Structure formats: C-alpha cells, structure tokens
Short mmCIF file of C-alpha atoms in Angstrom, two decimals:
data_model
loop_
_atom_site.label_atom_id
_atom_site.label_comp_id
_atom_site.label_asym_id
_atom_site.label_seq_id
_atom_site.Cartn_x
_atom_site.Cartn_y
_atom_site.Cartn_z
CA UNK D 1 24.16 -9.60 15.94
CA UNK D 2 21.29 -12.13 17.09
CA UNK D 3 19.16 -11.20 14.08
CA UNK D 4 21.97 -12.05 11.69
CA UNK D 5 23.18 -14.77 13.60
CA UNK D 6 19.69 -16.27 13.17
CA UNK D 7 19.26 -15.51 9.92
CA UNK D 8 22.78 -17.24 8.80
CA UNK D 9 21.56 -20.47 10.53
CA UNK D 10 18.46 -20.51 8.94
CA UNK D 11 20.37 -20.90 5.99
CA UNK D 12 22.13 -23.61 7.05
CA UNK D 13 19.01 -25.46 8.67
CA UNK D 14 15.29 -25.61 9.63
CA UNK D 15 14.04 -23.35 12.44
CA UNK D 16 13.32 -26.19 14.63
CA UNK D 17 16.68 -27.07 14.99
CA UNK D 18 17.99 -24.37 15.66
CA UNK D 19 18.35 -23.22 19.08
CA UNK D 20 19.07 -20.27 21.77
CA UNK D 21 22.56 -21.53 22.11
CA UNK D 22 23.29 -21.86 18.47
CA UNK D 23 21.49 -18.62 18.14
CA UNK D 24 24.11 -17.30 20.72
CA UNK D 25 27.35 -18.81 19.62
CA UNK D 26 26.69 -17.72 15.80
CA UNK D 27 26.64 -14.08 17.64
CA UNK D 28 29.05 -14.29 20.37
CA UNK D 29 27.50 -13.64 22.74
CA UNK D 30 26.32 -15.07 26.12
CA UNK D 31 22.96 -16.67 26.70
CA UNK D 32 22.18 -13.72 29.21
CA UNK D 33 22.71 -11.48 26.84
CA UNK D 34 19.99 -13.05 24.62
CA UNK D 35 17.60 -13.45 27.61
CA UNK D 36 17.54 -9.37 28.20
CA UNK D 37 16.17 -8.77 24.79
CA UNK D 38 14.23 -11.76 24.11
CA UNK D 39 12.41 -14.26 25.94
CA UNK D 40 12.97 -17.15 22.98
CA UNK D 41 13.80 -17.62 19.64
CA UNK D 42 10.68 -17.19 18.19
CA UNK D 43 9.78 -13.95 19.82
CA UNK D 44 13.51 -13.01 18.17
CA UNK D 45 12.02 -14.49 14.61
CA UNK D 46 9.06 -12.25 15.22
CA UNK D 47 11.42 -9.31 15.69
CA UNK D 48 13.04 -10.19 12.32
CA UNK D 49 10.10 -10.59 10.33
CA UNK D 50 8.79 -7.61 11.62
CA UNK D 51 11.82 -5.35 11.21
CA UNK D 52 11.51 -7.04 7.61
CA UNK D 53 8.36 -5.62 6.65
CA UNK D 54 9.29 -2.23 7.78
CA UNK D 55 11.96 -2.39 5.97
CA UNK D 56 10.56 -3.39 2.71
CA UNK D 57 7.62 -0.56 3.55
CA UNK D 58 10.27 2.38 3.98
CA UNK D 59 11.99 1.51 1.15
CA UNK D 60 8.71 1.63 -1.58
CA UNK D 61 8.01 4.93 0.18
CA UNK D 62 11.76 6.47 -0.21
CA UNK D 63 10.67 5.61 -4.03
CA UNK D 64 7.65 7.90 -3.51
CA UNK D 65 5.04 7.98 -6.66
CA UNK D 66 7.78 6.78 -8.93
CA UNK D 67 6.10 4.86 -12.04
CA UNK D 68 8.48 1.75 -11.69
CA UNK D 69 8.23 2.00 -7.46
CA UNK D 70 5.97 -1.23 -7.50
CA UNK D 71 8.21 -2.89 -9.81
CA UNK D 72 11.65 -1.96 -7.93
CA UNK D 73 9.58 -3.15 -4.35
CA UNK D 74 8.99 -6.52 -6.60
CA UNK D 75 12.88 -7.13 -7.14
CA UNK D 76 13.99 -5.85 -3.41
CA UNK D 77 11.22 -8.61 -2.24
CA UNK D 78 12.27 -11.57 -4.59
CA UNK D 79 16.18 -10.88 -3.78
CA UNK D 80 15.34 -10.53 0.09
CA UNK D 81 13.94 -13.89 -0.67
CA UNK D 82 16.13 -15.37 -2.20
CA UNK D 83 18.43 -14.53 0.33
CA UNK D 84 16.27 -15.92 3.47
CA UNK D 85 14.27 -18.23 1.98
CA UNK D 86 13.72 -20.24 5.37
CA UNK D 87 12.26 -17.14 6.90
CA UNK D 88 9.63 -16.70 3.93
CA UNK D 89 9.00 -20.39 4.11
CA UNK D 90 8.35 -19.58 8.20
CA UNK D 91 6.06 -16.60 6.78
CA UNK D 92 4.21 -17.93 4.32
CA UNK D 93 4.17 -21.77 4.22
CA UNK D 94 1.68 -24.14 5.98
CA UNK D 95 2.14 -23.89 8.77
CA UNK D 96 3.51 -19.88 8.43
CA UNK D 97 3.00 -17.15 11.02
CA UNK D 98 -0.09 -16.03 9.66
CA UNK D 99 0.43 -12.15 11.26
CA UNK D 100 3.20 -11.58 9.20
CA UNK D 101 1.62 -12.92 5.67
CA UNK D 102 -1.16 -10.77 6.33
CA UNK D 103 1.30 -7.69 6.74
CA UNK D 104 3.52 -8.40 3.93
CA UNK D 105 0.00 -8.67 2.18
CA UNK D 106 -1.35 -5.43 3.25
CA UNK D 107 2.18 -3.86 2.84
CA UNK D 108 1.59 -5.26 -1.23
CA UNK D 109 -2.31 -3.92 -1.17
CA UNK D 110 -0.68 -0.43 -0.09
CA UNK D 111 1.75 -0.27 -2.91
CA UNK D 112 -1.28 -1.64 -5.40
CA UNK D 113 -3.75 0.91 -4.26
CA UNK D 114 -1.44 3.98 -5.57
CA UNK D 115 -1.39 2.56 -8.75
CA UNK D 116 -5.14 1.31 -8.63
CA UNK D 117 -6.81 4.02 -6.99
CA UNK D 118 -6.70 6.44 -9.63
CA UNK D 119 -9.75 6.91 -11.95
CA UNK D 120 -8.36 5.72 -15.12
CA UNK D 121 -7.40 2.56 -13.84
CA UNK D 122 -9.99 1.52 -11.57
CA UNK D 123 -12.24 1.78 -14.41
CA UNK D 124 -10.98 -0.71 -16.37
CA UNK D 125 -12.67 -3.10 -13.39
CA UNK D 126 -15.97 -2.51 -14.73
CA UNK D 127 -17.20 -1.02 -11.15
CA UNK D 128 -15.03 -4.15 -9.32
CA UNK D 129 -14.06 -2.46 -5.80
CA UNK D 130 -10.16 -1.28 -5.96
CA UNK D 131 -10.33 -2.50 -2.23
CA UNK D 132 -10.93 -6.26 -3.96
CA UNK D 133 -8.59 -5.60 -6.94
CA UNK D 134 -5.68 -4.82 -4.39
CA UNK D 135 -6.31 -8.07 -1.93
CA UNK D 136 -6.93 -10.48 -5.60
CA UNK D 137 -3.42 -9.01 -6.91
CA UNK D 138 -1.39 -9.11 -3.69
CA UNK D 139 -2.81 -12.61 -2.82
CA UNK D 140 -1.60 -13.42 -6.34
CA UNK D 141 2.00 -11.86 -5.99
CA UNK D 142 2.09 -14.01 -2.97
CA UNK D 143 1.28 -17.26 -4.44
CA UNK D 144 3.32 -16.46 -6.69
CA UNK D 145 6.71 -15.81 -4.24
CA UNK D 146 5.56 -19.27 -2.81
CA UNK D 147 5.72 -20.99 -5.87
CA UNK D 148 8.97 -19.29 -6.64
CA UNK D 149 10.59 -20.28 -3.26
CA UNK D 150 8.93 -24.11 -3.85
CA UNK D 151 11.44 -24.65 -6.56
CA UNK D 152 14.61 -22.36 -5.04
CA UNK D 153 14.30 -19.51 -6.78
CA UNK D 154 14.30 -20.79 -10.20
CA UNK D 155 14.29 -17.47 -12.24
CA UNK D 156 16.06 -14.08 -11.22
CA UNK D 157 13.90 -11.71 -9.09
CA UNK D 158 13.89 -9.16 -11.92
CA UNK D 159 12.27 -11.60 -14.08
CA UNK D 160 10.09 -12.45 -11.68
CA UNK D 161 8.97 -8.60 -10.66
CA UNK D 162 8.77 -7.90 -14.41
CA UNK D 163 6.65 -11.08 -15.39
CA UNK D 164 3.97 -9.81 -12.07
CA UNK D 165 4.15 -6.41 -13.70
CA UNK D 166 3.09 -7.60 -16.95
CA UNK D 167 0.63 -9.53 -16.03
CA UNK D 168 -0.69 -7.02 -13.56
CA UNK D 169 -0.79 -4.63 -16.78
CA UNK D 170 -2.57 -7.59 -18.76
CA UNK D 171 -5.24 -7.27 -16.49
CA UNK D 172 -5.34 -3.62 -16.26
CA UNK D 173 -6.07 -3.40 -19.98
CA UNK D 174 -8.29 -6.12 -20.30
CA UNK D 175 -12.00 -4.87 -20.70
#
C-alpha cells in the first residue's frame, strides 16, 4: 500500500514534495505504521526501485532463451516507464540514484550478453570484447529511455523496443 501510494503521488508531483504524511494518507495508514518498515521516504523509494529491477529481471528470465525475450523486456521497460516516469527521472536523471542506473544497466548487459555471447555474433565485432559491446549497447538503450522520458513518452514503447532492436541488429551486421 505505501509503494503504490508513493508511486500514485509521484505522478501527481515531484519527489521533494512529497512527504511521509502524504505518503501515509494516500495509503491509509498511520505514520507508525510507516515508521516500522521504513525509516523515510527515500529508503521506501529505494525499496521501490529495487523491487523494480527484480521485477523487470524475473520477468526476461520467465521468457528464458526466447528469440524476441530482449525485445518483449524492451516494451515491459518503456510501458513501466511510461507509467512512473518520475521514478525513472529519480533513477536516471542528474541528479539520479546512481545504484539503481547501474543495476537497471547491468540487468540490460545480462539480457545483451545471451544474445552477444554466442560465436556468430560476437564475431561480427572484429575481436571488440562482448563485455564492451554489452556496457556500449545498454548505455545506449539508456540514453535512449532518457531521451524518451525528456519529451513524455513521445512514441509507443513497442516502437521504441523495436526501433533499439533494429538498430542493435544494424550493428550486429555491420562489418
């Protein structure tokens, strides 16, 4: 109930101004209540962008070896979002909570090095290592979600999952 109370607000407004009582009121509960499971909002944030990543992780492993798993991650990340674009802003902006870019970033580099690691592929890199292919691509695919958030989501996230798949094929047959 806290994590989707604070989530709602931070639709409504900026972290900042949001606080432990709005935080509690959203979720109807007492301030107590709040204070047994979290010491302030922002270790509660860290909970939800934490729980976050593990989410998005289990789900591109449910989708096991699949050859469109990277692509279906892609959409799942660009509609989560979509839908909670203050907490990617939190994540990834400026002055973002630089443990949880670098997770979402490794949780990317995982997903890339399936798909990169085998022979065929990491060929094509003219002896580049897939280690550095991986961080380049998911460094990318994050600049790329920024830039998509900076103007409010301006195309759907299946177009934007299929243009980074496309262009992360582009460079896969590129000699």
């Amino acid at each position: 109930m806290l994590r989707d109370a604070l989530l709602g607000l931070m639709r409504e407004r900026s972290f900042d101004s949001i606080s432990v009582q709005d935080i509690t009121e959203r979720a109807q509960l007492n301030r107590s209540t709040f204070y047994l499971h979290y010491r302030d909002k922002d270790e509660l944030l860290t909970h939800v962008m934490r729980d976050m990543i593990l989410e998005l992780s289990r789900r591109s492993h449910q989708l096991g070896d699949s050859p469109d798993r990277l692509h279906r991650t892609l959409v799942e990340w660009f509609q989560h979002a979509a839908e909670h674009p203050e907490l990617y802003h939190l994540m990834l902006g400026r002055s973002g909570m630089r443990a949880f870019s670098i997770q979402l970033r490794k949780l990317l580099e995982q997903l890339m090095n399936l798909d990169m690691g085998r022979p065929s592929v990491s060929a094509r890199f003219q002896g580049v290592p897939i280690p550095i292919v991986n961080r380049f691509l998911a460094s990318a695919y994050m600049g790329v979600l920024e830039w998509w958030l900076d103007r409010r989501a301006l195309h759907p996230p299946e177009d934007m999952a299929r243009w980074l798949g496309t262009l992360t094929a582009m460079m896969n047959n590129r000699r």
